[in-house]
mmCIF file of C-alpha atoms and ligand atoms in Angstrom:
data_model
loop_
_atom_site.group_PDB
_atom_site.id
_atom_site.type_symbol
_atom_site.label_atom_id
_atom_site.label_comp_id
_atom_site.label_asym_id
_atom_site.label_seq_id
_atom_site.Cartn_x
_atom_site.Cartn_y
_atom_site.Cartn_z
ATOM 1 C CA MET A 825 -26.153 -40.606 -20.628
ATOM 2 C CA ALA A 826 -26.942 -37.747 -22.986
ATOM 3 C CA ALA A 827 -28.471 -38.709 -26.334
ATOM 4 C CA PRO A 828 -30.171 -42.094 -26.632
ATOM 5 C CA VAL A 829 -28.126 -44.878 -28.205
ATOM 6 C CA CYS A 830 -29.906 -46.438 -31.179
ATOM 7 C CA MET A 831 -29.006 -49.683 -32.850
ATOM 8 C CA GLU A 832 -30.779 -51.093 -35.849
ATOM 9 C CA TYR A 833 -30.192 -54.388 -37.637
ATOM 10 C CA ARG A 834 -31.626 -56.005 -40.716
ATOM 11 C CA ILE A 835 -32.168 -59.647 -39.815
ATOM 12 C CA GLU A 836 -32.017 -62.240 -42.568
ATOM 13 C CA GLY A 837 -34.723 -64.890 -42.742
ATOM 14 C CA ASN A 838 -33.747 -68.542 -42.222
ATOM 15 C CA ASN A 839 -30.047 -67.825 -41.855
ATOM 16 C CA PHE A 840 -29.023 -69.750 -38.745
ATOM 17 C CA MET A 841 -25.317 -69.094 -39.215
ATOM 18 C CA VAL A 842 -25.639 -65.422 -38.302
ATOM 19 C CA ALA A 843 -28.825 -65.535 -36.212
ATOM 20 C CA GLY A 844 -28.114 -64.016 -32.819
ATOM 21 C CA THR A 845 -25.236 -61.803 -33.944
ATOM 22 C CA ALA A 846 -27.334 -58.644 -33.670
ATOM 23 C CA SER A 847 -28.634 -59.569 -30.209
ATOM 24 C CA ASN A 848 -25.117 -60.284 -29.067
ATOM 25 C CA ASN A 849 -24.056 -56.817 -30.268
ATOM 26 C CA ILE A 850 -26.920 -55.245 -28.343
ATOM 27 C CA LYS A 851 -25.985 -57.171 -25.210
ATOM 28 C CA ASN A 852 -22.334 -56.169 -25.507
ATOM 29 C CA THR A 853 -23.256 -52.516 -25.993
ATOM 30 C CA LEU A 854 -25.394 -52.568 -22.841
ATOM 31 C CA LYS A 855 -22.505 -54.074 -20.900
ATOM 32 C CA MET A 856 -20.116 -51.495 -22.275
ATOM 33 C CA LEU A 857 -22.463 -48.745 -21.131
ATOM 34 C CA GLY A 858 -22.326 -50.216 -17.648
ATOM 35 C CA ILE A 859 -26.012 -51.221 -17.470
ATOM 36 C CA GLN A 860 -26.881 -53.503 -14.488
ATOM 37 C CA SER A 861 -26.185 -57.156 -15.208
ATOM 38 C CA ASP A 862 -29.740 -58.391 -14.557
ATOM 39 C CA VAL A 863 -31.030 -55.867 -17.081
ATOM 40 C CA CYS A 864 -28.389 -57.008 -19.588
ATOM 41 C CA ARG A 865 -29.505 -60.577 -19.102
ATOM 42 C CA ARG A 866 -33.186 -59.786 -19.575
ATOM 43 C CA ALA A 867 -32.353 -57.686 -22.629
ATOM 44 C CA ALA A 868 -30.286 -60.507 -24.092
ATOM 45 C CA VAL A 869 -33.184 -62.953 -23.747
ATOM 46 C CA ILE A 870 -35.703 -60.491 -25.221
ATOM 47 C CA ALA A 871 -33.505 -59.522 -28.169
ATOM 48 C CA TYR A 872 -32.438 -63.065 -28.975
ATOM 49 C CA GLU A 873 -35.963 -64.545 -28.813
ATOM 50 C CA ALA A 874 -37.281 -61.699 -30.955
ATOM 51 C CA GLU A 875 -34.417 -62.045 -33.432
ATOM 52 C CA ILE A 876 -34.917 -65.801 -33.734
ATOM 53 C CA ASN A 877 -38.627 -65.276 -34.363
ATOM 54 C CA LEU A 878 -37.724 -62.975 -37.257
ATOM 55 C CA VAL A 879 -35.403 -65.676 -38.597
ATOM 56 C CA ILE A 880 -37.711 -68.676 -38.239
ATOM 57 C CA HIS A 881 -41.221 -67.233 -38.661
ATOM 58 C CA ALA A 882 -41.088 -63.946 -40.557
ATOM 59 C CA ASN A 883 -38.515 -64.400 -43.312
ATOM 60 C CA GLY A 884 -36.445 -61.688 -41.656
ATOM 61 C CA GLY A 885 -37.146 -58.134 -40.542
ATOM 62 C CA ILE A 886 -35.768 -55.247 -38.505
ATOM 63 C CA LEU A 887 -34.481 -55.528 -34.935
ATOM 64 C CA LYS A 888 -34.002 -52.277 -33.053
ATOM 65 C CA ALA A 889 -32.704 -51.312 -29.646
ATOM 66 C CA VAL A 890 -32.938 -47.828 -28.182
ATOM 67 C CA ILE A 891 -31.133 -47.162 -24.922
ATOM 68 C CA SER A 892 -32.140 -43.980 -23.156
ATOM 69 C CA GLU A 893 -31.464 -42.654 -19.679
ATOM 70 C CA ASP A 894 -34.039 -44.685 -17.787
ATOM 71 C CA LYS A 895 -34.994 -47.499 -20.121
ATOM 72 C CA LEU A 896 -34.227 -49.824 -22.963
ATOM 73 C CA GLU A 897 -36.653 -50.448 -25.779
ATOM 74 C CA ILE A 898 -36.241 -53.484 -28.008
ATOM 75 C CA SER A 899 -38.499 -53.719 -31.019
ATOM 76 C CA THR A 900 -38.975 -55.766 -34.157
ATOM 77 C CA GLU A 901 -40.863 -55.124 -37.321
ATOM 78 C CA ASP A 902 -41.413 -57.604 -40.109
ATOM 79 C CA GLU A 903 -43.418 -58.190 -43.249
ATOM 80 C CA GLY A 904 -43.876 -61.884 -42.591
ATOM 81 C CA PRO A 905 -47.083 -63.912 -42.576
ATOM 82 C CA GLY A 906 -48.357 -62.291 -39.369
ATOM 83 C CA ILE A 907 -50.011 -63.987 -36.399
ATOM 84 C CA PRO A 908 -53.722 -64.793 -36.769
ATOM 85 C CA ASP A 909 -54.369 -65.332 -33.047
ATOM 86 C CA ILE A 910 -52.085 -63.441 -30.645
ATOM 87 C CA ASP A 911 -53.509 -65.070 -27.482
ATOM 88 C CA GLN A 912 -52.780 -68.484 -28.922
ATOM 89 C CA ALA A 913 -49.253 -67.433 -29.963
ATOM 90 C CA MET A 914 -48.622 -66.109 -26.433
ATOM 91 C CA THR A 915 -49.563 -69.469 -24.889
ATOM 92 C CA GLU A 916 -46.570 -71.435 -23.606
ATOM 93 C CA GLY A 917 -46.031 -74.460 -25.823
ATOM 94 C CA TYR A 918 -47.856 -73.174 -28.907
ATOM 95 C CA THR A 919 -45.615 -73.256 -31.956
ATOM 96 C CA THR A 920 -45.743 -73.446 -35.721
ATOM 97 C CA ALA A 921 -41.957 -73.795 -36.039
ATOM 98 C CA SER A 922 -40.644 -75.796 -38.992
ATOM 99 C CA ASN A 923 -38.716 -79.021 -38.592
ATOM 100 C CA GLN A 924 -35.554 -77.165 -39.520
ATOM 101 C CA ALA A 925 -36.091 -74.683 -36.690
ATOM 102 C CA ARG A 926 -36.836 -77.532 -34.262
ATOM 103 C CA GLU A 927 -33.639 -79.304 -35.204
ATOM 104 C CA MET A 928 -31.783 -76.158 -34.202
ATOM 105 C CA GLY A 929 -33.349 -76.276 -30.732
ATOM 106 C CA PHE A 930 -36.217 -73.854 -31.321
ATOM 107 C CA GLY A 931 -39.956 -74.419 -31.412
ATOM 108 C CA ALA A 932 -40.673 -74.884 -27.727
ATOM 109 C CA GLY A 933 -43.365 -72.231 -28.035
ATOM 110 C CA MET A 934 -41.659 -70.342 -25.235
ATOM 111 C CA GLY A 935 -40.155 -67.344 -27.022
ATOM 112 C CA LEU A 936 -42.996 -64.818 -26.809
ATOM 113 C CA PRO A 937 -43.884 -65.782 -23.202
ATOM 114 C CA ASN A 938 -40.163 -65.447 -22.366
ATOM 115 C CA ILE A 939 -40.063 -61.991 -23.910
ATOM 116 C CA LYS A 940 -43.148 -60.921 -21.989
ATOM 117 C CA ARG A 941 -41.846 -62.325 -18.707
ATOM 118 C CA ASN A 942 -38.624 -60.354 -19.057
ATOM 119 C CA SER A 943 -40.302 -57.099 -20.142
ATOM 120 C CA ASP A 944 -41.699 -54.319 -17.972
ATOM 121 C CA LEU A 945 -43.910 -53.283 -20.881
ATOM 122 C CA PHE A 946 -44.799 -55.562 -23.752
ATOM 123 C CA GLU A 947 -46.784 -54.877 -26.899
ATOM 124 C CA ILE A 948 -47.383 -57.032 -29.940
ATOM 125 C CA GLU A 949 -49.417 -56.167 -32.975
ATOM 126 C CA SER A 950 -49.926 -58.337 -36.006
ATOM 127 C CA THR A 951 -51.957 -58.408 -39.180
ATOM 128 C CA PRO A 952 -52.069 -61.643 -41.173
ATOM 129 C CA GLY A 953 -50.584 -61.090 -44.611
ATOM 130 C CA VAL A 954 -49.033 -57.777 -43.569
ATOM 131 C CA GLY A 955 -46.604 -58.402 -40.725
ATOM 132 C CA THR A 956 -45.843 -58.196 -37.038
ATOM 133 C CA LYS A 957 -44.574 -55.476 -34.689
ATOM 134 C CA LEU A 958 -43.274 -56.110 -31.221
ATOM 135 C CA ILE A 959 -42.117 -53.602 -28.612
ATOM 136 C CA SER A 960 -40.549 -54.576 -25.314
ATOM 137 C CA THR A 961 -39.458 -52.070 -22.680
ATOM 138 C CA VAL A 962 -37.164 -52.657 -19.733
ATOM 139 C CA PHE A 963 -36.723 -49.913 -17.110
ATOM 140 C CA PHE A 964 -33.318 -49.573 -15.515
ATOM 141 C CA ASN A 965 -34.340 -48.743 -11.953
ATOM 142 C CA LYS A 966 -37.070 -51.189 -11.200
ATOM 143 C CA MET B 1355 -16.935 -77.533 -8.447
ATOM 144 C CA ASN B 1356 -14.542 -76.226 -11.057
ATOM 145 C CA LEU B 1357 -14.669 -77.136 -14.711
ATOM 146 C CA LYS B 1358 -11.483 -79.162 -14.611
ATOM 147 C CA GLU B 1359 -12.766 -81.498 -11.889
ATOM 148 C CA LEU B 1360 -16.108 -81.655 -13.628
ATOM 149 C CA ALA B 1361 -14.512 -82.667 -16.937
ATOM 150 C CA GLU B 1362 -12.706 -85.517 -15.189
ATOM 151 C CA LEU B 1363 -15.943 -86.753 -13.608
ATOM 152 C CA ILE B 1364 -17.643 -87.128 -16.966
ATOM 153 C CA LYS B 1365 -14.430 -88.162 -18.763
ATOM 154 C CA ALA B 1366 -14.816 -85.208 -21.086
ATOM 155 C CA GLU B 1367 -12.446 -84.153 -23.763
ATOM 156 C CA VAL B 1368 -11.966 -80.390 -23.785
ATOM 157 C CA ILE B 1369 -11.826 -78.655 -27.108
ATOM 158 C CA THR B 1370 -11.513 -74.927 -27.679
ATOM 159 C CA SER B 1371 -9.911 -73.770 -24.556
ATOM 160 C CA ASP B 1372 -6.980 -71.560 -23.950
ATOM 161 C CA ARG B 1373 -8.299 -70.914 -20.461
ATOM 162 C CA ASP B 1374 -7.388 -72.607 -17.207
ATOM 163 C CA LEU B 1375 -10.467 -74.702 -16.520
ATOM 164 C CA SER B 1376 -9.731 -74.950 -12.828
ATOM 165 C CA GLU B 1377 -10.469 -71.226 -12.606
ATOM 166 C CA ILE B 1378 -14.010 -71.620 -13.935
ATOM 167 C CA THR B 1379 -16.548 -72.518 -11.245
ATOM 168 C CA VAL B 1380 -19.763 -74.288 -12.098
ATOM 169 C CA PRO B 1381 -22.468 -73.538 -9.513
ATOM 170 C CA PHE B 1382 -25.372 -75.046 -11.454
ATOM 171 C CA VAL B 1383 -26.106 -77.357 -14.335
ATOM 172 C CA SER B 1384 -28.899 -77.236 -16.878
ATOM 173 C CA ALA B 1385 -29.562 -80.163 -19.244
ATOM 174 C CA CYS B 1386 -31.753 -79.194 -22.159
ATOM 175 C CA ASP B 1387 -32.188 -79.390 -25.929
ATOM 176 C CA LEU B 1388 -34.784 -76.629 -26.148
ATOM 177 C CA MET B 1389 -33.029 -73.291 -26.376
ATOM 178 C CA SER B 1390 -36.064 -71.271 -25.296
ATOM 179 C CA ASP B 1391 -36.258 -73.370 -22.145
ATOM 180 C CA VAL B 1392 -32.583 -72.651 -21.524
ATOM 181 C CA LEU B 1393 -33.308 -68.949 -22.007
ATOM 182 C CA ALA B 1394 -36.269 -69.162 -19.626
ATOM 183 C CA PHE B 1395 -34.995 -71.456 -16.901
ATOM 184 C CA CYS B 1396 -31.220 -71.390 -16.798
ATOM 185 C CA SER B 1397 -29.761 -69.804 -13.652
ATOM 186 C CA PRO B 1398 -26.896 -67.374 -14.247
ATOM 187 C CA GLY B 1399 -23.595 -69.225 -14.357
ATOM 188 C CA SER B 1400 -25.109 -72.596 -15.323
ATOM 189 C CA LEU B 1401 -23.217 -75.154 -17.316
ATOM 190 C CA LEU B 1402 -25.262 -76.294 -20.325
ATOM 191 C CA LEU B 1403 -25.478 -80.001 -21.194
ATOM 192 C CA THR B 1404 -27.054 -80.814 -24.541
ATOM 193 C CA GLY B 1405 -27.299 -83.390 -27.291
ATOM 194 C CA LEU B 1406 -27.627 -80.767 -30.030
ATOM 195 C CA THR B 1407 -24.446 -79.582 -31.677
ATOM 196 C CA ASN B 1408 -25.468 -76.689 -33.924
ATOM 197 C CA ILE B 1409 -24.170 -73.126 -33.735
ATOM 198 C CA GLN B 1410 -27.248 -71.768 -31.947
ATOM 199 C CA ILE B 1411 -26.329 -73.770 -28.846
ATOM 200 C CA VAL B 1412 -23.154 -71.726 -28.431
ATOM 201 C CA ARG B 1413 -25.064 -68.574 -29.399
ATOM 202 C CA THR B 1414 -27.512 -69.251 -26.565
ATOM 203 C CA ALA B 1415 -24.647 -69.832 -24.132
ATOM 204 C CA GLN B 1416 -23.071 -66.596 -25.300
ATOM 205 C CA MET B 1417 -26.313 -64.630 -24.837
ATOM 206 C CA LEU B 1418 -26.604 -65.852 -21.238
ATOM 207 C CA ASP B 1419 -22.869 -65.686 -20.436
ATOM 208 C CA LEU B 1420 -22.870 -69.384 -19.562
ATOM 209 C CA PRO B 1421 -19.443 -70.645 -18.468
ATOM 210 C CA ALA B 1422 -19.212 -73.657 -20.823
ATOM 211 C CA VAL B 1423 -21.126 -76.179 -22.917
ATOM 212 C CA VAL B 1424 -20.990 -79.985 -22.780
ATOM 213 C CA PHE B 1425 -22.022 -82.046 -25.801
ATOM 214 C CA VAL B 1426 -23.093 -85.525 -24.690
ATOM 215 C CA ARG B 1427 -23.406 -89.010 -26.248
ATOM 216 C CA GLY B 1428 -20.104 -88.636 -28.063
ATOM 217 C CA LYS B 1429 -21.536 -86.079 -30.475
ATOM 218 C CA ILE B 1430 -19.068 -84.090 -32.512
ATOM 219 C CA PRO B 1431 -20.033 -80.416 -32.850
ATOM 220 C CA LEU B 1432 -20.235 -78.798 -36.259
ATOM 221 C CA GLU B 1433 -17.274 -76.708 -37.375
ATOM 222 C CA GLU B 1434 -19.156 -73.403 -37.137
ATOM 223 C CA THR B 1435 -20.186 -74.300 -33.606
ATOM 224 C CA VAL B 1436 -16.572 -74.802 -32.572
ATOM 225 C CA ASN B 1437 -15.520 -71.601 -34.334
ATOM 226 C CA LEU B 1438 -18.095 -69.484 -32.520
ATOM 227 C CA ALA B 1439 -17.136 -71.094 -29.212
ATOM 228 C CA LYS B 1440 -13.496 -70.179 -29.815
ATOM 229 C CA GLU B 1441 -14.392 -66.676 -30.871
ATOM 230 C CA SER B 1442 -16.504 -66.095 -27.789
ATOM 231 C CA GLY B 1443 -14.144 -67.848 -25.375
ATOM 232 C CA ILE B 1444 -16.667 -70.498 -24.316
ATOM 233 C CA PRO B 1445 -15.027 -73.839 -23.482
ATOM 234 C CA VAL B 1446 -16.625 -76.850 -25.181
ATOM 235 C CA LEU B 1447 -16.475 -80.277 -23.559
ATOM 236 C CA LEU B 1448 -17.280 -83.600 -25.236
ATOM 237 C CA SER B 1449 -18.472 -86.537 -23.165
ATOM 238 C CA LYS B 1450 -19.153 -90.038 -24.436
ATOM 239 C CA TYR B 1451 -21.717 -90.627 -21.707
ATOM 240 C CA SER B 1452 -25.438 -90.219 -22.311
ATOM 241 C CA LEU B 1453 -27.200 -87.106 -21.084
ATOM 242 C CA TYR B 1454 -28.698 -89.151 -18.263
ATOM 243 C CA GLU B 1455 -25.367 -90.497 -17.137
ATOM 244 C CA VAL B 1456 -23.615 -87.120 -17.306
ATOM 245 C CA CYS B 1457 -26.447 -85.667 -15.216
ATOM 246 C CA GLY B 1458 -26.267 -88.576 -12.767
ATOM 247 C CA ARG B 1459 -22.538 -88.267 -12.267
ATOM 248 C CA LEU B 1460 -22.703 -84.526 -11.685
ATOM 249 C CA TYR B 1461 -25.740 -84.736 -9.423
ATOM 250 C CA ALA B 1462 -24.123 -87.457 -7.349
ATOM 251 C CA ALA B 1463 -21.052 -85.258 -6.991
ATOM 252 C CA GLY B 1464 -23.243 -82.527 -5.525
ATOM 253 C CA VAL B 1465 -23.547 -80.085 -8.416
ATOM 254 C CA LYS B 1466 -26.827 -78.211 -8.021
ATOM 255 C CA PRO B 1467 -29.563 -78.013 -10.643
ATOM 256 C CA SER B 1468 -30.363 -74.743 -12.328
ATOM 257 C CA TYR B 1469 -33.175 -72.952 -10.506
ATOM 258 C CA VAL B 1470 -36.579 -73.404 -12.107
ATOM 259 C CA PRO B 1471 -38.703 -70.341 -11.363
ATOM 260 C CA GLN B 1472 -42.290 -70.781 -10.265
ATOM 261 C CA PRO B 1473 -44.813 -69.466 -12.775
ATOM 262 C CA ARG B 1474 -45.621 -65.839 -12.089
ATOM 263 C CA GLU B 1475 -49.136 -64.982 -10.923
ATOM 264 C CA ALA B 1476 -51.086 -63.519 -13.827
HETATM 265 N N1 ATP C 2612 -42.563 -62.441 -36.141
HETATM 266 C C1 ATP C 2612 -43.469 -63.432 -36.279
HETATM 267 N N2 ATP C 2612 -44.140 -63.585 -37.455
HETATM 268 C C2 ATP C 2612 -45.064 -64.570 -37.624
HETATM 269 N N3 ATP C 2612 -45.389 -65.450 -36.656
HETATM 270 C C3 ATP C 2612 -44.768 -65.354 -35.467
HETATM 271 C C4 ATP C 2612 -43.767 -64.350 -35.210
HETATM 272 N N4 ATP C 2612 -43.360 -64.489 -33.943
HETATM 273 C C5 ATP C 2612 -44.038 -65.531 -33.430
HETATM 274 N N5 ATP C 2612 -44.900 -66.055 -34.335
HETATM 275 C C6 ATP C 2612 -45.875 -67.161 -34.133
HETATM 276 O O1 ATP C 2612 -46.102 -67.315 -32.742
HETATM 277 C C7 ATP C 2612 -45.743 -68.647 -32.347
HETATM 278 C C8 ATP C 2612 -45.172 -68.616 -30.933
HETATM 279 O O2 ATP C 2612 -43.917 -67.897 -30.921
HETATM 280 P P1 ATP C 2612 -42.863 -68.211 -29.786
HETATM 281 O O3 ATP C 2612 -41.659 -67.378 -30.012
HETATM 282 O O4 ATP C 2612 -43.540 -68.080 -28.467
HETATM 283 O O5 ATP C 2612 -42.532 -69.753 -29.993
HETATM 284 P P2 ATP C 2612 -41.664 -70.437 -31.156
HETATM 285 O O6 ATP C 2612 -40.848 -69.414 -31.853
HETATM 286 O O7 ATP C 2612 -42.580 -71.251 -31.990
HETATM 287 O O8 ATP C 2612 -40.721 -71.407 -30.305
HETATM 288 P P3 ATP C 2612 -39.491 -70.923 -29.365
HETATM 289 O O9 ATP C 2612 -39.544 -69.443 -29.284
HETATM 290 O O10 ATP C 2612 -39.729 -71.597 -28.062
HETATM 291 O O11 ATP C 2612 -38.267 -71.425 -30.045
HETATM 292 C C9 ATP C 2612 -44.773 -69.115 -33.399
HETATM 293 O O12 ATP C 2612 -44.698 -70.517 -33.487
HETATM 294 C C10 ATP C 2612 -45.375 -68.480 -34.662
HETATM 295 O O13 ATP C 2612 -46.500 -69.221 -35.100
HETATM 296 MG MG1 MG C 2613 -39.713 -68.033 -30.779
#
C-alpha cells in the first residue's frame, strides 16, 4: 500500500437511523483492501462503539480512520460535554446513557472497555465543557 | 445446524430473505439485548437472538458479519430495521416463543453458545 487511506465522517448527534453507517463504510473499506479478518472485526467494534458514543453522549463529532502500511488508526473528536472522570468512564458497567439510548440497546457501560480491549494502543483525553478525543491503533502484524 | 432447520425448531417465520437458508450454518448462538455485550462477547458467526427490534440491532449484526437475527416473543421489527436487513442481506427470523424457550430449544438441539472470553489480566 502506497499512500495512507484516510476516511473522515461527520457524525450526527442522536440520530439513530444513520448511526453506524460510517463504521460500516470503514469496515467495508478494510475488507476491500484485503486486511486480515480478525483486524477487520476489531476495527468494526472500535469504530462502531466510538461512533455510537458520539451519537449518544457527545451530540455528534468527527470519526476518522487512517489506514497505513502497518496499522490502522481510528479516532474521534467531539465538542460534547466531556468526561469528568476517565477512570470511572473506563470501568465496565459505568454509564450515563439516556433512556432513549438504553431502549436502543446501548448503555451497558461496555463501549470504552470494548474499544480498549480491541486496541493495541488506546488514548483518551477529555476536558469537561470542551470535548473528548479518542485514538485507537490496531497493528496489522501482531 | 443450518438456518433452515433452526427456523423450523423455533417455528420461525423468515422475512427478508432471498437466500437459501439451508446454506447458512449457525455454529453458535448469542442471546442478548445489550449491543455492547454482543460486540464484546459474540463469537464470529453467531446467530443473534434478541427482544429488541430497532435498527441498531441489524447494524450490530452487520458490523460483526453475523449470519442472521432472530426477534423473539412475537415482536414485529420496525420498518427501518427490516429495510437495513434487506439492504445488508441479513436474514431476519420471527419467533413467537420467548427468549428463554428459543434458547432452550436450540440448546437442547445441540447448538453451542457463543464463547465468552475470560477477562484479560490487567
Ligand atoms: N464522547 C463522549 N463524550 C462524553 N461522554 C462520553 C463519551 N464517550 C463516553 N462517555 C462517557 O463515558 C461513559 C462510558 O462510556 P461507554 O462507551 O463505556 O459506555 P456507554 O456508552 O454508556 O454504554 P455502551 O457503550 O455499553 O452502550 C458514558 O456513559 C459517558 O458518560
Ligand atoms: Mg458507549
